[in-house]
mmCIF file of C-alpha atoms in Angstrom:
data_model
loop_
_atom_site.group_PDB
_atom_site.id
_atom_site.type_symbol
_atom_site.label_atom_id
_atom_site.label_comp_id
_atom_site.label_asym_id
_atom_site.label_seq_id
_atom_site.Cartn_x
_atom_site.Cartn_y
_atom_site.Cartn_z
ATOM 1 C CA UNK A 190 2.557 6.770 -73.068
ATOM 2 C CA UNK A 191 4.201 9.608 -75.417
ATOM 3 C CA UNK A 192 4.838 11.169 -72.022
ATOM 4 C CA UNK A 193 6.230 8.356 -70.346
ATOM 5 C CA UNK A 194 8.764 8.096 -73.076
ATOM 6 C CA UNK A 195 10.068 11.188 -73.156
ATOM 7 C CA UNK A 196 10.661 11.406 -69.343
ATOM 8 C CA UNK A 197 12.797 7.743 -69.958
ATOM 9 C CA UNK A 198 14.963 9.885 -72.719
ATOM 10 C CA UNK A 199 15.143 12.451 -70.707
ATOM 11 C CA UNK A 200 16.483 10.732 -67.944
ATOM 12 C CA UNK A 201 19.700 8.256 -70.317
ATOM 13 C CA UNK A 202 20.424 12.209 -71.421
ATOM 14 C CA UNK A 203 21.367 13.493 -68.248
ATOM 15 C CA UNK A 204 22.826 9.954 -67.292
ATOM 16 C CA UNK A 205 24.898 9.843 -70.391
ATOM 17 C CA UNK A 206 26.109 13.929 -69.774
ATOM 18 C CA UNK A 207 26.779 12.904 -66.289
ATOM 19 C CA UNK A 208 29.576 10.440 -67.024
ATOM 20 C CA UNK A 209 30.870 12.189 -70.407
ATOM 21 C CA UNK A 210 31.515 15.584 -67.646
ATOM 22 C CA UNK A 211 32.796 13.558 -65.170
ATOM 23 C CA UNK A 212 35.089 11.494 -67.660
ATOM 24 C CA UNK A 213 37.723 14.339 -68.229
ATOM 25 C CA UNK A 214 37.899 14.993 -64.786
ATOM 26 C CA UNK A 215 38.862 11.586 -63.585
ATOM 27 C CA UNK A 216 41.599 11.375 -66.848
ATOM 28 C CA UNK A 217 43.030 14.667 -65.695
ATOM 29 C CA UNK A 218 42.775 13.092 -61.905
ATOM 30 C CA UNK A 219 45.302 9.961 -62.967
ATOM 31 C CA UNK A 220 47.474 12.029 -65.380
ATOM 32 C CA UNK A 221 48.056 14.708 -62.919
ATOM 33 C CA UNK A 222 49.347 12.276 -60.141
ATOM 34 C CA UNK A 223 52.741 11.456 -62.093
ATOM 35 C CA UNK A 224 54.058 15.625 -61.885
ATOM 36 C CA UNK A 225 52.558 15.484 -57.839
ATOM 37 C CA UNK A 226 54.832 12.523 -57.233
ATOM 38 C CA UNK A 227 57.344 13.664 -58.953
ATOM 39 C CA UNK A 228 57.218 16.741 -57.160
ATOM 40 C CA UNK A 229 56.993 15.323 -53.526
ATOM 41 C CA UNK A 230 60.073 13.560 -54.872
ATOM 42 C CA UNK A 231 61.669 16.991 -55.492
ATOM 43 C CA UNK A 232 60.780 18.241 -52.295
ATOM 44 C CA UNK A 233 62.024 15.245 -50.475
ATOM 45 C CA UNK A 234 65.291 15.879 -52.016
ATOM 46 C CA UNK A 235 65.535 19.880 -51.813
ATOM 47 C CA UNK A 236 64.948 19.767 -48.105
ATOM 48 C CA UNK A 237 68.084 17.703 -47.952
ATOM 49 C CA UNK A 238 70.120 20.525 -45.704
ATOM 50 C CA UNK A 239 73.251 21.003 -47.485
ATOM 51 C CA UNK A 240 74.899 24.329 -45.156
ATOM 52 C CA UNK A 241 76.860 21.892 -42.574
ATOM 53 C CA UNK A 242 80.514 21.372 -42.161
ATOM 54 C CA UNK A 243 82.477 19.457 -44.800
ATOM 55 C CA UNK A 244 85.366 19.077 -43.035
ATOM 56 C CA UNK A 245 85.848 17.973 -39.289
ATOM 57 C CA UNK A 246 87.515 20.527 -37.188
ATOM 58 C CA UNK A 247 89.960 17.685 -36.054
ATOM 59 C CA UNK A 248 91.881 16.423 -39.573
ATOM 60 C CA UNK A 249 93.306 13.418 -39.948
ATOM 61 C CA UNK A 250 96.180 12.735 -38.316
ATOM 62 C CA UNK A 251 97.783 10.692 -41.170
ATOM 63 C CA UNK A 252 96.980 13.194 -43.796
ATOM 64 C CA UNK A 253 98.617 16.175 -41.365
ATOM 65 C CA UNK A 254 101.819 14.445 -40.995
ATOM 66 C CA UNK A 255 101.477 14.018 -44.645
ATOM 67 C CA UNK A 256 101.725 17.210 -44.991
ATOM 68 C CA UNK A 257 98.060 17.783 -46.752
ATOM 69 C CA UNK A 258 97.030 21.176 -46.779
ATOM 70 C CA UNK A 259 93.268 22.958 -46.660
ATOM 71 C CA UNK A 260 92.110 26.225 -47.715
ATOM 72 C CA UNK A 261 89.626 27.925 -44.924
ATOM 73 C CA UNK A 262 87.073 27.844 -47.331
ATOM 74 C CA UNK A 263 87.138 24.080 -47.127
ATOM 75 C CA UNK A 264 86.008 24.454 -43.413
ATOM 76 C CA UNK A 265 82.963 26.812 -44.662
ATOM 77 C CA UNK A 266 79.406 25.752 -43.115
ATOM 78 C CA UNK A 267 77.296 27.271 -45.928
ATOM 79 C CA UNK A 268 77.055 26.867 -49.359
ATOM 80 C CA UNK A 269 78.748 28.059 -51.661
ATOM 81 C CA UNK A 270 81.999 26.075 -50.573
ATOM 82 C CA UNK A 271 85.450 26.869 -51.921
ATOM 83 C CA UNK A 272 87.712 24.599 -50.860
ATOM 84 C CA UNK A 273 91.707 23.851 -52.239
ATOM 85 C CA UNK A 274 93.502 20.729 -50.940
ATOM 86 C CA UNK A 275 97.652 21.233 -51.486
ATOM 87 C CA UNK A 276 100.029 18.923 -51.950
ATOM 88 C CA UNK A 277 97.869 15.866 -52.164
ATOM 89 C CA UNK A 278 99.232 12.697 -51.223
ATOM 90 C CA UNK A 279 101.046 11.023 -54.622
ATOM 91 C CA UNK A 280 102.871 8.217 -52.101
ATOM 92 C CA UNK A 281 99.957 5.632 -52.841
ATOM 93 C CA UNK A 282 97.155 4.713 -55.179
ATOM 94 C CA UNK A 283 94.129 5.816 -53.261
ATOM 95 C CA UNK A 284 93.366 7.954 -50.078
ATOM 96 C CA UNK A 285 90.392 9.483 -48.555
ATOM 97 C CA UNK A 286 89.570 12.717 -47.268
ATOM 98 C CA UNK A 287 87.694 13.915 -44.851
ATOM 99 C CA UNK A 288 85.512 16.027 -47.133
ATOM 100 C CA UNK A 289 82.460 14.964 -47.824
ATOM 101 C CA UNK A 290 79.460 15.606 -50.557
ATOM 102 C CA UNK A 291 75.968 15.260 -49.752
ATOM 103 C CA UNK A 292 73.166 14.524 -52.350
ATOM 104 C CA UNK A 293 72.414 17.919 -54.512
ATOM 105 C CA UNK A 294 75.684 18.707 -54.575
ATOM 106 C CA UNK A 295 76.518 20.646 -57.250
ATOM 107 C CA UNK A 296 80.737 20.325 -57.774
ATOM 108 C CA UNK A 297 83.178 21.778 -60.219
ATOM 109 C CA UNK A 298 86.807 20.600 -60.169
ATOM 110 C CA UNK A 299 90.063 22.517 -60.780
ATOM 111 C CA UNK A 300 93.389 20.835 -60.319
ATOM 112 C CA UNK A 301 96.936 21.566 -61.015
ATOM 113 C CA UNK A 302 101.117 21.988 -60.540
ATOM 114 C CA UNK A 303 103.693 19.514 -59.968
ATOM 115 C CA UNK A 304 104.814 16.417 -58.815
ATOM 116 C CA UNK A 305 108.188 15.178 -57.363
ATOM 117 C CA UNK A 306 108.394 11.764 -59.197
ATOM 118 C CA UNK A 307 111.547 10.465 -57.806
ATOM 119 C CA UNK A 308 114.944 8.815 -59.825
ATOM 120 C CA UNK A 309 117.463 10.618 -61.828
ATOM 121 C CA UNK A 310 117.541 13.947 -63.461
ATOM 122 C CA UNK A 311 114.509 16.511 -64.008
ATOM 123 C CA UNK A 312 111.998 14.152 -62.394
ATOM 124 C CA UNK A 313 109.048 16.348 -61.822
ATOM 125 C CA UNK A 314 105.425 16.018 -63.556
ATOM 126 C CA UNK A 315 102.846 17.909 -64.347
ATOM 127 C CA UNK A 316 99.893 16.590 -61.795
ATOM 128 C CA UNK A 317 96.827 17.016 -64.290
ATOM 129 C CA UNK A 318 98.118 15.907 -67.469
ATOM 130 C CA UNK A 319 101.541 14.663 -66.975
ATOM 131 C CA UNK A 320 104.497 14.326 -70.133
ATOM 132 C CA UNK A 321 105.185 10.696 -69.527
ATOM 133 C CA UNK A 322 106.186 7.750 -71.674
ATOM 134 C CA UNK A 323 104.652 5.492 -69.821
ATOM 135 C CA UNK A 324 101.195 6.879 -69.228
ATOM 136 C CA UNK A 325 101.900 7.023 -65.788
ATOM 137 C CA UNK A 326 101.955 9.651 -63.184
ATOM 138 C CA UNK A 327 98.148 10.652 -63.535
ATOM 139 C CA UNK A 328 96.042 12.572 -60.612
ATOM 140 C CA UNK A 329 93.139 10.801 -59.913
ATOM 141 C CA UNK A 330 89.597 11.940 -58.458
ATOM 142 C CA UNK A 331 86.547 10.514 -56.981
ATOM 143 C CA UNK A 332 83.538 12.203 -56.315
ATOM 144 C CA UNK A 333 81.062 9.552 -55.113
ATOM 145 C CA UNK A 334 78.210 9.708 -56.711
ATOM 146 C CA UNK A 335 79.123 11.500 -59.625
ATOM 147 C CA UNK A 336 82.057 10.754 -61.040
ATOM 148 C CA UNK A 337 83.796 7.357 -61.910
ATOM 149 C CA UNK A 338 85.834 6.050 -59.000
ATOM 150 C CA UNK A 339 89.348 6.903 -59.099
ATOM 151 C CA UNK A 340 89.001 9.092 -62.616
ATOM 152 C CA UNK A 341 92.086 10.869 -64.219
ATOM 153 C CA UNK A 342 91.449 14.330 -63.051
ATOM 154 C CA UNK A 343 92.212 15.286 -66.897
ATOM 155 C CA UNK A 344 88.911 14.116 -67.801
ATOM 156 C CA UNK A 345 86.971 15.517 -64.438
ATOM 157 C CA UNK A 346 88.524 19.283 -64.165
ATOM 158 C CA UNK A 347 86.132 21.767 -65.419
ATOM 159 C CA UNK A 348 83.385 19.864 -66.130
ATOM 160 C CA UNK A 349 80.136 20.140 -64.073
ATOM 161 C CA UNK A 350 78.714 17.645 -61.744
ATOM 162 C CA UNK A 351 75.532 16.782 -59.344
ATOM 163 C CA UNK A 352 75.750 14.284 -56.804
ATOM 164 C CA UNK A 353 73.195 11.756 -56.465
ATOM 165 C CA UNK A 354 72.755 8.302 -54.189
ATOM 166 C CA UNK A 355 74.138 8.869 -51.056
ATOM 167 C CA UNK A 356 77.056 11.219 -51.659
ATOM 168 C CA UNK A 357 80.427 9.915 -49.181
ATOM 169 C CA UNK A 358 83.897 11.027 -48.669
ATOM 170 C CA UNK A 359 86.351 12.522 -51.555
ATOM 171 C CA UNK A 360 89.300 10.453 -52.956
ATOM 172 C CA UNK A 361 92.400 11.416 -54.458
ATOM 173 C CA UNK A 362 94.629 8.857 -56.120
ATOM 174 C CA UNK A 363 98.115 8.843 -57.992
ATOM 175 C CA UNK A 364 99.279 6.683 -61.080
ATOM 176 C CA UNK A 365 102.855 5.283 -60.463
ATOM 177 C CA UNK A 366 104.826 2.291 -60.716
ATOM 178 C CA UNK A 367 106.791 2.973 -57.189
ATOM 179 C CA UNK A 368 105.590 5.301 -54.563
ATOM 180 C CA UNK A 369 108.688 5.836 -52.062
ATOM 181 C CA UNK A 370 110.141 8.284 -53.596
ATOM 182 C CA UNK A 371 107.423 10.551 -54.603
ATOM 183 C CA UNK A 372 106.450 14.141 -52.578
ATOM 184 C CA UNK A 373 107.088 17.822 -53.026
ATOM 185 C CA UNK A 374 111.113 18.163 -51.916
ATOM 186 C CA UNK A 375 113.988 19.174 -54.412
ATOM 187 C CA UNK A 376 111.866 20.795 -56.956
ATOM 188 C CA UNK A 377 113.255 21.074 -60.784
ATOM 189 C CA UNK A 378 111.257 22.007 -63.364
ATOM 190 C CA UNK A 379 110.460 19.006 -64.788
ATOM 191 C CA UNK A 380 111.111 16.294 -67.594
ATOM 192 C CA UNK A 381 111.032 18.467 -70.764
ATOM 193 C CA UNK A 382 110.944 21.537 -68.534
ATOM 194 C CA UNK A 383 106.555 20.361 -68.664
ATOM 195 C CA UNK A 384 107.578 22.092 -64.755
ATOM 196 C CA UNK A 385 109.375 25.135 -65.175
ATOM 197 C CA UNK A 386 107.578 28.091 -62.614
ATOM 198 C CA UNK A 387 105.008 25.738 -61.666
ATOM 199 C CA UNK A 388 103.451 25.098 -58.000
ATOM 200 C CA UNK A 389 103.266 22.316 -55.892
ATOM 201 C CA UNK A 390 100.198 20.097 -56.764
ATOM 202 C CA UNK A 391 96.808 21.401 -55.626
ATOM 203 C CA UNK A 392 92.963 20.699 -56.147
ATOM 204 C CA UNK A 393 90.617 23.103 -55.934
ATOM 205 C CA UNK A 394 86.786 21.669 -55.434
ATOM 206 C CA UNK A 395 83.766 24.090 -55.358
ATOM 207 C CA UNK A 396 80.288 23.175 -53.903
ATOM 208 C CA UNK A 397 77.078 24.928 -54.774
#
């Protein structure tokens, strides 16, 4: 009987070890599957192939006769990408380029000269952060998925970005109360000289 007992004791210890070893392994099972998904999530997102053309070879044929201007590094295949746009165009609120960002993106922004303004006198603004009495005159920027759409580029220059969602096409706006007579022609240096020696308007966008 003694006997009998012990084997039954002997038997609920190894049970009883059997689930308190196997315990930790099945915690460590379930905790460990959050950092696999997360990265199979990064993977998905690195293998994302980001050394392809930004820029079609053909440009738009509205934004030629406007007179838009790219760098060669803006036509660059592989990353890093260096690209300046010159003379924008400032004769409407919003127009889109045919650059484009892809998710991963990591993008810097540099921006700056003058703009012809149009009317009387020394007409020409600053493009970044323009002297103005009426808070007008304003670059804008957007870089879709990262930055606000249609931001002043006085809050986006310098500061870096990452583009998530789906990435898309860059925008460039201007702030104005009349377009027609805006552009690059009969440069002067500027209300309150804010012009004098300065370049045509330009931004510079960097990809890495």
């Amino acid at each position: 009987m003694r006997k009998r007992m012990m084997a039954v004791i002997a038997v609920a210890a190894l049970t009883t070890g059997a689930a308190a070893s196997t315990a930790p392994l099945a915690s460590a099972a379930a905790t460990g599957s959050a950092p696999a998904a997360a990265a199979q999530a990064s993977h998905r997102a690195s293998s994302v192939n980001r050394d392809v053309t930004r820029v079609p070879t053909a440009l738009s044929a509205a934004l030629s006769a406007a007179g838009v201007r790219y760098s060669p590094g803006c036509s660059s295949t592989t990353l890093p990408i260096d690209c300046t746009i010159s003379e924008p165009v400032v004769t409407q609120h919003e127009t889109t380029y045919p650059f484009s960002f892809l998710p991963g993106d990591h993008v810097t922004v540099t921006a700056g000269g003058c703009v012809q303004t149009g009317g009387r006198g020394l007409t020409w603004k600053r493009y970044v952060d323009p002297a103005s009495d009426g808070d007008l005159y304003h670059g804008l920027i957007t870089v879709p998925g990262a930055t606000g759409d249609l931001q002043r580029l006085v809050n986006v220059v310098g500061r870096p970005y990452v583009v998530g969602g789906r990435g898309g096409s860059l925008k460039l706006g201007y702030e104005d109360d009349g377009y027609s007579d805006n552009g690059y022609t009969a440069h002067d240096d500027g209300t309150g000289n804010q012009c004098l020696n300065s370049v045509n308007a330009f931004v510079r966008i960097v990809v890495s």
